[in-house]
PDB file of C-alpha atoms in Angstrom:
ATOM      1  CA  UNK Z   1      21.192   6.061  36.790  1.00 31.00           C
ATOM      2  CA  UNK Z   2      17.679   6.950  37.795  1.00 37.00           C
ATOM      3  CA  UNK Z   3      14.949   5.013  36.034  1.00 45.00           C
ATOM      4  CA  UNK Z   4      12.478   7.882  36.273  1.00 46.00           C
ATOM      5  CA  UNK Z   5      13.439  10.807  34.055  1.00 44.00           C
ATOM      6  CA  UNK Z   6      10.673  13.364  34.070  1.00 50.00           C
ATOM      7  CA  UNK Z   7       7.048  13.656  35.119  1.00 50.00           C
ATOM      8  CA  UNK Z   8       5.348  16.640  33.548  1.00 48.00           C
ATOM      9  CA  UNK Z   9       1.691  16.077  34.288  1.00 47.00           C
ATOM     10  CA  UNK Z  10      -0.012  19.431  33.937  1.00 44.00           C
ATOM     11  CA  UNK Z  11      -1.837  18.773  37.199  1.00 34.00           C
ATOM     12  CA  UNK Z  12       1.357  19.029  39.201  1.00 34.00           C
ATOM     13  CA  UNK Z  13       3.350  21.813  37.598  1.00 36.00           C
ATOM     14  CA  UNK Z  14       5.778  23.348  40.042  1.00 30.00           C
ATOM     15  CA  UNK Z  15       6.033  20.266  42.253  1.00 28.00           C
ATOM     16  CA  UNK Z  16       7.768  17.826  39.929  1.00 33.00           C
ATOM     17  CA  UNK Z  17      11.331  17.139  38.895  1.00 31.00           C
ATOM     18  CA  UNK Z  18      12.959  13.732  38.772  1.00 27.00           C
ATOM     19  CA  UNK Z  19      10.343  12.175  41.030  1.00 32.00           C
ATOM     20  CA  UNK Z  20       6.596  11.974  41.377  1.00 32.00           C
ATOM     21  CA  UNK Z  21       4.773  14.906  42.833  1.00 31.00           C
ATOM     22  CA  UNK Z  22       3.143  14.715  46.211  1.00 31.00           C
ATOM     23  CA  UNK Z  23       0.262  17.117  45.642  1.00 32.00           C
ATOM     24  CA  UNK Z  24      -1.735  18.858  42.953  1.00 36.00           C
ATOM     25  CA  UNK Z  25      -1.893  22.604  42.489  1.00 38.00           C
ATOM     26  CA  UNK Z  26      -5.067  24.419  43.428  1.00 46.00           C
ATOM     27  CA  UNK Z  27      -5.193  26.169  40.060  1.00 71.00           C
ATOM     28  CA  UNK Z  28      -3.511  25.826  36.701  1.00 85.00           C
ATOM     29  CA  UNK Z  29      -0.307  27.838  36.219  1.00 81.00           C
ATOM     30  CA  UNK Z  30       0.006  30.703  33.764  1.00 84.00           C
ATOM     31  CA  UNK Z  31       3.336  29.409  32.472  1.00 88.00           C
ATOM     32  CA  UNK Z  32       4.349  25.921  31.330  1.00 93.00           C
ATOM     33  CA  UNK Z  33       8.078  26.575  31.659  1.00 91.00           C
ATOM     34  CA  UNK Z  34       9.230  25.259  34.063  1.00 87.00           C
ATOM     35  CA  UNK Z  35       8.854  22.320  34.369  1.00 87.00           C
ATOM     36  CA  UNK Z  36       8.902  22.024  30.562  1.00 94.00           C
ATOM     37  CA  UNK Z  37      12.214  23.222  29.146  1.00 95.00           C
ATOM     38  CA  UNK Z  38      10.454  25.675  26.858  1.00 95.00           C
ATOM     39  CA  UNK Z  39       7.177  26.516  25.151  1.00 97.00           C
ATOM     40  CA  UNK Z  40       7.392  27.168  21.409  1.00 98.00           C
ATOM     41  CA  UNK Z  41       4.531  28.943  19.638  1.00 98.00           C
ATOM     42  CA  UNK Z  42       4.187  30.699  16.300  1.00 98.00           C
ATOM     43  CA  UNK Z  43       0.716  31.459  14.966  1.00 98.00           C
ATOM     44  CA  UNK Z  44      -0.638  29.060  17.564  1.00 98.00           C
ATOM     45  CA  UNK Z  45      -1.336  28.637  21.261  1.00 97.00           C
ATOM     46  CA  UNK Z  46      -0.172  26.224  23.971  1.00 97.00           C
ATOM     47  CA  UNK Z  47      -1.653  26.828  27.418  1.00 96.00           C
ATOM     48  CA  UNK Z  48      -2.550  25.020  30.629  1.00 95.00           C
ATOM     49  CA  UNK Z  49      -6.288  24.833  31.337  1.00 95.00           C
ATOM     50  CA  UNK Z  50      -8.447  23.198  33.995  1.00 93.00           C
ATOM     51  CA  UNK Z  51     -10.082  19.831  33.486  1.00 91.00           C
ATOM     52  CA  UNK Z  52      -7.333  17.226  33.277  1.00 93.00           C
ATOM     53  CA  UNK Z  53      -7.787  13.515  32.690  1.00 94.00           C
ATOM     54  CA  UNK Z  54      -7.941  10.622  35.115  1.00 84.00           C
ATOM     55  CA  UNK Z  55      -8.020  12.788  38.275  1.00 83.00           C
ATOM     56  CA  UNK Z  56      -5.514  15.460  37.154  1.00 88.00           C
ATOM     57  CA  UNK Z  57      -6.460  19.115  37.589  1.00 90.00           C
ATOM     58  CA  UNK Z  58      -5.003  20.635  34.409  1.00 93.00           C
ATOM     59  CA  UNK Z  59      -4.212  19.700  30.823  1.00 95.00           C
ATOM     60  CA  UNK Z  60      -2.271  21.136  27.898  1.00 97.00           C
ATOM     61  CA  UNK Z  61      -4.443  22.806  25.237  1.00 97.00           C
ATOM     62  CA  UNK Z  62      -3.008  23.485  21.773  1.00 98.00           C
ATOM     63  CA  UNK Z  63      -4.307  24.947  18.522  1.00 98.00           C
ATOM     64  CA  UNK Z  64      -2.961  26.632  15.397  1.00 98.00           C
ATOM     65  CA  UNK Z  65      -4.243  29.808  13.776  1.00 98.00           C
ATOM     66  CA  UNK Z  66      -6.314  29.313  10.652  1.00 98.00           C
ATOM     67  CA  UNK Z  67      -4.367  29.869   7.409  1.00 98.00           C
ATOM     68  CA  UNK Z  68      -1.107  30.217   9.283  1.00 97.00           C
ATOM     69  CA  UNK Z  69       2.280  29.667   7.669  1.00 98.00           C
ATOM     70  CA  UNK Z  70       4.045  26.336   7.219  1.00 97.00           C
ATOM     71  CA  UNK Z  71       6.135  27.210  10.279  1.00 98.00           C
ATOM     72  CA  UNK Z  72       3.171  27.599  12.643  1.00 98.00           C
ATOM     73  CA  UNK Z  73       3.611  25.613  15.855  1.00 98.00           C
ATOM     74  CA  UNK Z  74       2.350  25.172  19.400  1.00 98.00           C
ATOM     75  CA  UNK Z  75       4.292  22.693  21.530  1.00 98.00           C
ATOM     76  CA  UNK Z  76       6.200  22.159  24.743  1.00 97.00           C
ATOM     77  CA  UNK Z  77       9.697  20.673  24.828  1.00 97.00           C
ATOM     78  CA  UNK Z  78      11.403  18.425  27.373  1.00 96.00           C
ATOM     79  CA  UNK Z  79      15.200  18.500  27.202  1.00 96.00           C
ATOM     80  CA  UNK Z  80      15.721  16.146  30.147  1.00 94.00           C
ATOM     81  CA  UNK Z  81      16.884  13.140  28.062  1.00 95.00           C
ATOM     82  CA  UNK Z  82      20.627  12.854  27.475  1.00 94.00           C
ATOM     83  CA  UNK Z  83      21.387  10.587  24.504  1.00 96.00           C
ATOM     84  CA  UNK Z  84      19.186   7.866  25.995  1.00 97.00           C
ATOM     85  CA  UNK Z  85      19.620   4.507  24.266  1.00 97.00           C
ATOM     86  CA  UNK Z  86      16.430   3.254  25.873  1.00 97.00           C
ATOM     87  CA  UNK Z  87      13.530   5.613  26.301  1.00 98.00           C
ATOM     88  CA  UNK Z  88      10.019   5.047  27.615  1.00 97.00           C
ATOM     89  CA  UNK Z  89       7.360   7.751  27.508  1.00 97.00           C
ATOM     90  CA  UNK Z  90       3.620   8.118  27.968  1.00 97.00           C
ATOM     91  CA  UNK Z  91       1.056  10.854  27.339  1.00 97.00           C
ATOM     92  CA  UNK Z  92      -2.680  11.350  26.934  1.00 98.00           C
ATOM     93  CA  UNK Z  93      -4.179  12.886  23.782  1.00 98.00           C
ATOM     94  CA  UNK Z  94      -7.784  13.967  23.191  1.00 98.00           C
ATOM     95  CA  UNK Z  95      -8.642  15.067  19.641  1.00 98.00           C
ATOM     96  CA  UNK Z  96     -12.393  14.504  19.957  1.00 98.00           C
ATOM     97  CA  UNK Z  97     -13.226  18.210  19.868  1.00 97.00           C
ATOM     98  CA  UNK Z  98     -12.064  18.816  16.286  1.00 98.00           C
ATOM     99  CA  UNK Z  99     -13.880  15.938  14.552  1.00 97.00           C
ATOM    100  CA  UNK Z 100     -10.798  14.919  12.575  1.00 98.00           C
ATOM    101  CA  UNK Z 101     -11.545  12.110  10.105  1.00 98.00           C
ATOM    102  CA  UNK Z 102     -10.171  13.494   6.829  1.00 98.00           C
ATOM    103  CA  UNK Z 103      -7.075  11.753   5.502  1.00 97.00           C
ATOM    104  CA  UNK Z 104      -5.777  14.943   3.875  1.00 97.00           C
ATOM    105  CA  UNK Z 105      -5.458  16.884   7.151  1.00 98.00           C
ATOM    106  CA  UNK Z 106      -2.467  16.170   9.375  1.00 98.00           C
ATOM    107  CA  UNK Z 107      -0.176  17.658  11.991  1.00 98.00           C
ATOM    108  CA  UNK Z 108       2.730  16.268  14.026  1.00 98.00           C
ATOM    109  CA  UNK Z 109       1.524  15.857  17.630  1.00 98.00           C
ATOM    110  CA  UNK Z 110       4.493  14.118  19.311  1.00 98.00           C
ATOM    111  CA  UNK Z 111       8.198  13.950  18.428  1.00 98.00           C
ATOM    112  CA  UNK Z 112      11.160  12.099  19.902  1.00 98.00           C
ATOM    113  CA  UNK Z 113      14.333  13.851  18.756  1.00 98.00           C
ATOM    114  CA  UNK Z 114      17.689  12.132  18.486  1.00 98.00           C
ATOM    115  CA  UNK Z 115      20.996  13.616  19.554  1.00 97.00           C
ATOM    116  CA  UNK Z 116      22.146  13.411  15.919  1.00 98.00           C
ATOM    117  CA  UNK Z 117      20.554  12.809  12.532  1.00 97.00           C
ATOM    118  CA  UNK Z 118      21.443  10.022  10.095  1.00 97.00           C
ATOM    119  CA  UNK Z 119      22.940  10.944   6.740  1.00 96.00           C
ATOM    120  CA  UNK Z 120      20.327  12.537   4.522  1.00 94.00           C
ATOM    121  CA  UNK Z 121      17.749  12.604   7.320  1.00 96.00           C
ATOM    122  CA  UNK Z 122      16.509  14.726  10.202  1.00 97.00           C
ATOM    123  CA  UNK Z 123      16.684  14.332  13.958  1.00 98.00           C
ATOM    124  CA  UNK Z 124      13.115  13.053  14.408  1.00 98.00           C
ATOM    125  CA  UNK Z 125      13.752   9.568  15.742  1.00 98.00           C
ATOM    126  CA  UNK Z 126      10.039   8.889  16.313  1.00 98.00           C
ATOM    127  CA  UNK Z 127       7.029  11.041  15.541  1.00 98.00           C
ATOM    128  CA  UNK Z 128       3.270  10.681  15.558  1.00 98.00           C
ATOM    129  CA  UNK Z 129       1.144  12.377  12.915  1.00 98.00           C
ATOM    130  CA  UNK Z 130      -2.409  13.164  13.983  1.00 98.00           C
ATOM    131  CA  UNK Z 131      -4.649  12.654  10.945  1.00 98.00           C
ATOM    132  CA  UNK Z 132      -7.716  10.766   9.713  1.00 98.00           C
ATOM    133  CA  UNK Z 133      -8.333   7.584   7.755  1.00 98.00           C
ATOM    134  CA  UNK Z 134     -11.609   8.682   6.182  1.00 97.00           C
ATOM    135  CA  UNK Z 135     -13.805   7.648   9.088  1.00 97.00           C
ATOM    136  CA  UNK Z 136     -11.783   8.110  12.293  1.00 98.00           C
ATOM    137  CA  UNK Z 137      -8.909  10.005  13.868  1.00 98.00           C
ATOM    138  CA  UNK Z 138      -5.633   8.087  13.874  1.00 98.00           C
ATOM    139  CA  UNK Z 139      -2.007   8.396  14.879  1.00 98.00           C
ATOM    140  CA  UNK Z 140       0.315   7.629  11.994  1.00 98.00           C
ATOM    141  CA  UNK Z 141       3.470   6.494  13.751  1.00 98.00           C
ATOM    142  CA  UNK Z 142       6.860   6.997  12.108  1.00 98.00           C
ATOM    143  CA  UNK Z 143       9.764   5.122  13.729  1.00 98.00           C
ATOM    144  CA  UNK Z 144      13.339   5.672  12.567  1.00 98.00           C
ATOM    145  CA  UNK Z 145      14.876   2.857  10.514  1.00 98.00           C
ATOM    146  CA  UNK Z 146      17.696   3.692   8.097  1.00 97.00           C
ATOM    147  CA  UNK Z 147      17.200   0.351   6.341  1.00 97.00           C
ATOM    148  CA  UNK Z 148      14.090   1.899   4.773  1.00 97.00           C
ATOM    149  CA  UNK Z 149      14.298   4.208   1.768  1.00 97.00           C
ATOM    150  CA  UNK Z 150      12.190   6.748   3.664  1.00 97.00           C
ATOM    151  CA  UNK Z 151      14.293   6.156   6.824  1.00 98.00           C
ATOM    152  CA  UNK Z 152      11.109   5.232   8.725  1.00 98.00           C
ATOM    153  CA  UNK Z 153       8.825   2.323   9.385  1.00 98.00           C
ATOM    154  CA  UNK Z 154       5.231   3.578   9.401  1.00 98.00           C
ATOM    155  CA  UNK Z 155       1.959   2.306  10.840  1.00 98.00           C
ATOM    156  CA  UNK Z 156      -1.547   3.771  11.187  1.00 98.00           C
ATOM    157  CA  UNK Z 157      -3.100   3.368  14.648  1.00 98.00           C
ATOM    158  CA  UNK Z 158      -6.782   4.356  15.051  1.00 97.00           C
ATOM    159  CA  UNK Z 159      -7.455   6.099  18.340  1.00 98.00           C
ATOM    160  CA  UNK Z 160      -9.623   3.632  20.284  1.00 98.00           C
ATOM    161  CA  UNK Z 161     -11.623   6.361  22.039  1.00 98.00           C
ATOM    162  CA  UNK Z 162     -12.871   8.647  19.277  1.00 98.00           C
ATOM    163  CA  UNK Z 163     -15.096  10.502  21.758  1.00 98.00           C
ATOM    164  CA  UNK Z 164     -12.434  11.360  24.334  1.00 97.00           C
ATOM    165  CA  UNK Z 165      -8.963  10.772  25.740  1.00 98.00           C
ATOM    166  CA  UNK Z 166      -6.451   8.126  24.667  1.00 98.00           C
ATOM    167  CA  UNK Z 167      -3.277   6.946  26.380  1.00 98.00           C
ATOM    168  CA  UNK Z 168      -0.112   6.443  24.326  1.00 98.00           C
ATOM    169  CA  UNK Z 169       3.051   4.777  25.614  1.00 98.00           C
ATOM    170  CA  UNK Z 170       6.265   3.828  23.811  1.00 98.00           C
ATOM    171  CA  UNK Z 171       9.324   1.780  24.720  1.00 98.00           C
ATOM    172  CA  UNK Z 172      12.128   2.643  22.294  1.00 98.00           C
ATOM    173  CA  UNK Z 173      15.457   0.807  22.137  1.00 98.00           C
ATOM    174  CA  UNK Z 174      18.413   2.042  20.065  1.00 98.00           C
ATOM    175  CA  UNK Z 175      20.575  -0.438  18.164  1.00 94.00           C
ATOM    176  CA  UNK Z 176      21.386  -2.149  14.867  1.00 92.00           C
ATOM    177  CA  UNK Z 177      18.265  -4.358  15.155  1.00 93.00           C
ATOM    178  CA  UNK Z 178      16.269  -2.370  17.667  1.00 97.00           C
ATOM    179  CA  UNK Z 179      12.594  -2.361  18.631  1.00 98.00           C
ATOM    180  CA  UNK Z 180       9.829  -0.016  19.690  1.00 98.00           C
ATOM    181  CA  UNK Z 181       6.808  -1.327  21.562  1.00 98.00           C
ATOM    182  CA  UNK Z 182       3.728   0.855  21.709  1.00 98.00           C
ATOM    183  CA  UNK Z 183       0.481   0.914  23.667  1.00 98.00           C
ATOM    184  CA  UNK Z 184      -2.512   2.962  22.433  1.00 98.00           C
ATOM    185  CA  UNK Z 185      -5.639   2.558  24.557  1.00 98.00           C
ATOM    186  CA  UNK Z 186      -8.644   4.373  25.939  1.00 98.00           C
ATOM    187  CA  UNK Z 187      -7.180   6.599  28.675  1.00 97.00           C
ATOM    188  CA  UNK Z 188      -9.260   4.847  31.335  1.00 95.00           C
ATOM    189  CA  UNK Z 189      -8.210   1.307  30.353  1.00 95.00           C
ATOM    190  CA  UNK Z 190      -5.620  -0.666  32.319  1.00 94.00           C
ATOM    191  CA  UNK Z 191      -2.395  -1.535  30.508  1.00 94.00           C
ATOM    192  CA  UNK Z 192       0.280  -4.139  31.218  1.00 94.00           C
ATOM    193  CA  UNK Z 193       3.786  -4.383  29.830  1.00 95.00           C
ATOM    194  CA  UNK Z 194       3.229  -7.907  28.564  1.00 92.00           C
ATOM    195  CA  UNK Z 195       0.464  -6.839  26.197  1.00 92.00           C
ATOM    196  CA  UNK Z 196       1.539  -3.985  23.876  1.00 97.00           C
ATOM    197  CA  UNK Z 197      -0.723  -2.844  21.078  1.00 97.00           C
ATOM    198  CA  UNK Z 198       2.132  -3.679  18.715  1.00 97.00           C
ATOM    199  CA  UNK Z 199       5.895  -3.694  18.151  1.00 98.00           C
ATOM    200  CA  UNK Z 200       8.180  -2.251  15.497  1.00 98.00           C
ATOM    201  CA  UNK Z 201      11.087  -4.659  14.961  1.00 98.00           C
ATOM    202  CA  UNK Z 202      14.461  -4.766  13.198  1.00 97.00           C
ATOM    203  CA  UNK Z 203      14.960  -1.025  13.461  1.00 98.00           C
ATOM    204  CA  UNK Z 204      18.323   0.366  12.389  1.00 98.00           C
ATOM    205  CA  UNK Z 205      18.326   3.564  14.422  1.00 98.00           C
ATOM    206  CA  UNK Z 206      21.896   4.093  15.634  1.00 98.00           C
ATOM    207  CA  UNK Z 207      22.173   7.076  13.254  1.00 98.00           C
ATOM    208  CA  UNK Z 208      20.147   9.060  15.789  1.00 98.00           C
ATOM    209  CA  UNK Z 209      22.579   8.095  18.615  1.00 97.00           C
ATOM    210  CA  UNK Z 210      19.889   8.252  21.324  1.00 98.00           C
ATOM    211  CA  UNK Z 211      16.961  10.320  22.572  1.00 98.00           C
ATOM    212  CA  UNK Z 212      17.859  13.925  23.357  1.00 97.00           C
ATOM    213  CA  UNK Z 213      14.581  15.912  23.376  1.00 97.00           C
ATOM    214  CA  UNK Z 214      10.833  15.310  23.243  1.00 98.00           C
ATOM    215  CA  UNK Z 215       8.130  17.657  21.902  1.00 98.00           C
ATOM    216  CA  UNK Z 216       4.439  17.423  22.776  1.00 98.00           C
ATOM    217  CA  UNK Z 217       1.980  19.521  20.801  1.00 98.00           C
ATOM    218  CA  UNK Z 218       1.688  20.736  17.207  1.00 98.00           C
ATOM    219  CA  UNK Z 219       4.205  21.346  14.428  1.00 98.00           C
ATOM    220  CA  UNK Z 220       4.476  20.847  10.660  1.00 98.00           C
ATOM    221  CA  UNK Z 221       0.749  20.976   9.930  1.00 98.00           C
ATOM    222  CA  UNK Z 222      -0.080  20.464   6.278  1.00 98.00           C
ATOM    223  CA  UNK Z 223      -1.997  23.023   4.193  1.00 98.00           C
ATOM    224  CA  UNK Z 224      -5.404  21.358   4.588  1.00 98.00           C
ATOM    225  CA  UNK Z 225      -5.085  21.211   8.364  1.00 98.00           C
ATOM    226  CA  UNK Z 226      -4.117  24.887   8.541  1.00 98.00           C
ATOM    227  CA  UNK Z 227      -6.914  25.917   6.193  1.00 98.00           C
ATOM    228  CA  UNK Z 228      -9.687  24.016   7.948  1.00 98.00           C
ATOM    229  CA  UNK Z 229      -8.925  24.364  11.654  1.00 98.00           C
ATOM    230  CA  UNK Z 230      -8.832  27.574  13.697  1.00 98.00           C
ATOM    231  CA  UNK Z 231      -7.261  28.881  16.896  1.00 97.00           C
ATOM    232  CA  UNK Z 232     -10.200  27.396  18.822  1.00 98.00           C
ATOM    233  CA  UNK Z 233      -9.868  23.913  17.255  1.00 98.00           C
ATOM    234  CA  UNK Z 234      -8.313  22.534  20.427  1.00 98.00           C
ATOM    235  CA  UNK Z 235      -6.513  19.243  20.983  1.00 98.00           C
ATOM    236  CA  UNK Z 236      -5.605  18.340  24.570  1.00 98.00           C
ATOM    237  CA  UNK Z 237      -2.655  16.517  26.134  1.00 98.00           C
ATOM    238  CA  UNK Z 238      -1.929  15.397  29.687  1.00 96.00           C
ATOM    239  CA  UNK Z 239       0.114  13.117  31.972  1.00 94.00           C
ATOM    240  CA  UNK Z 240       3.428  13.101  30.152  1.00 95.00           C
ATOM    241  CA  UNK Z 241       5.885  10.781  31.899  1.00 95.00           C
ATOM    242  CA  UNK Z 242       9.240   9.352  30.789  1.00 95.00           C
ATOM    243  CA  UNK Z 243      11.510   6.605  32.100  1.00 95.00           C
ATOM    244  CA  UNK Z 244      14.690   4.806  31.143  1.00 93.00           C
ATOM    245  CA  UNK Z 245      13.678   1.295  32.140  1.00 91.00           C
ATOM    246  CA  UNK Z 246      10.404   0.783  33.960  1.00 94.00           C
ATOM    247  CA  UNK Z 247       6.972   0.383  32.389  1.00 96.00           C
ATOM    248  CA  UNK Z 248       4.674   3.336  33.104  1.00 96.00           C
ATOM    249  CA  UNK Z 249       1.218   1.914  32.370  1.00 94.00           C
ATOM    250  CA  UNK Z 250      -2.129   2.750  33.902  1.00 92.00           C
TER     251      UNK Z 250
END
């Protein structure tokens, strides 16, 4: 089994598959699929634009139309995983351009989808809600745990770089008493496996079987987000990478 699953940095579209790319493209591609399995948009936009992070040439830019429906979305999907019982992934997110601090505005920005769903639940095994805490933008992390009444453990993680890009990495294990380590840092900061930002423990997540798909971008925005942000309220993503075993880091 290969430890490296998929590298989908927007700087190297067209050169990547199950290994690292050897060169960057001279310009950003018009289409994101491939290498992403598909691009899903409804009353929103997901495009590749110049100006990536940490030496990359391109980045993913997403936004939703103002006053769109509850089904509005703008995300890319990776269907490379195959019921993975251990899954490591990393991406960069930059929400500095929208000035999000309000706690009543939120949108799902990252989802790890299980191969199945537990009884009474959905197939979101892990997801990160981009929202505010009254003074800063945060990621509210939901991690599947059927021992909880809500079926999730939840934690608010302020983005350390409110003025720019942040790096997020997870290490998810499936089992009866599983764990998920996470790293959330300024995109330029060095990270080491021995020093995660935090760890979710005692997760009962076998009801999801294993990781089957991953979505990066926007879905399930609440009413206040859709009312107050427009199709030029851009949030940016870059440097998605996923593994089965090895730490990704920076």
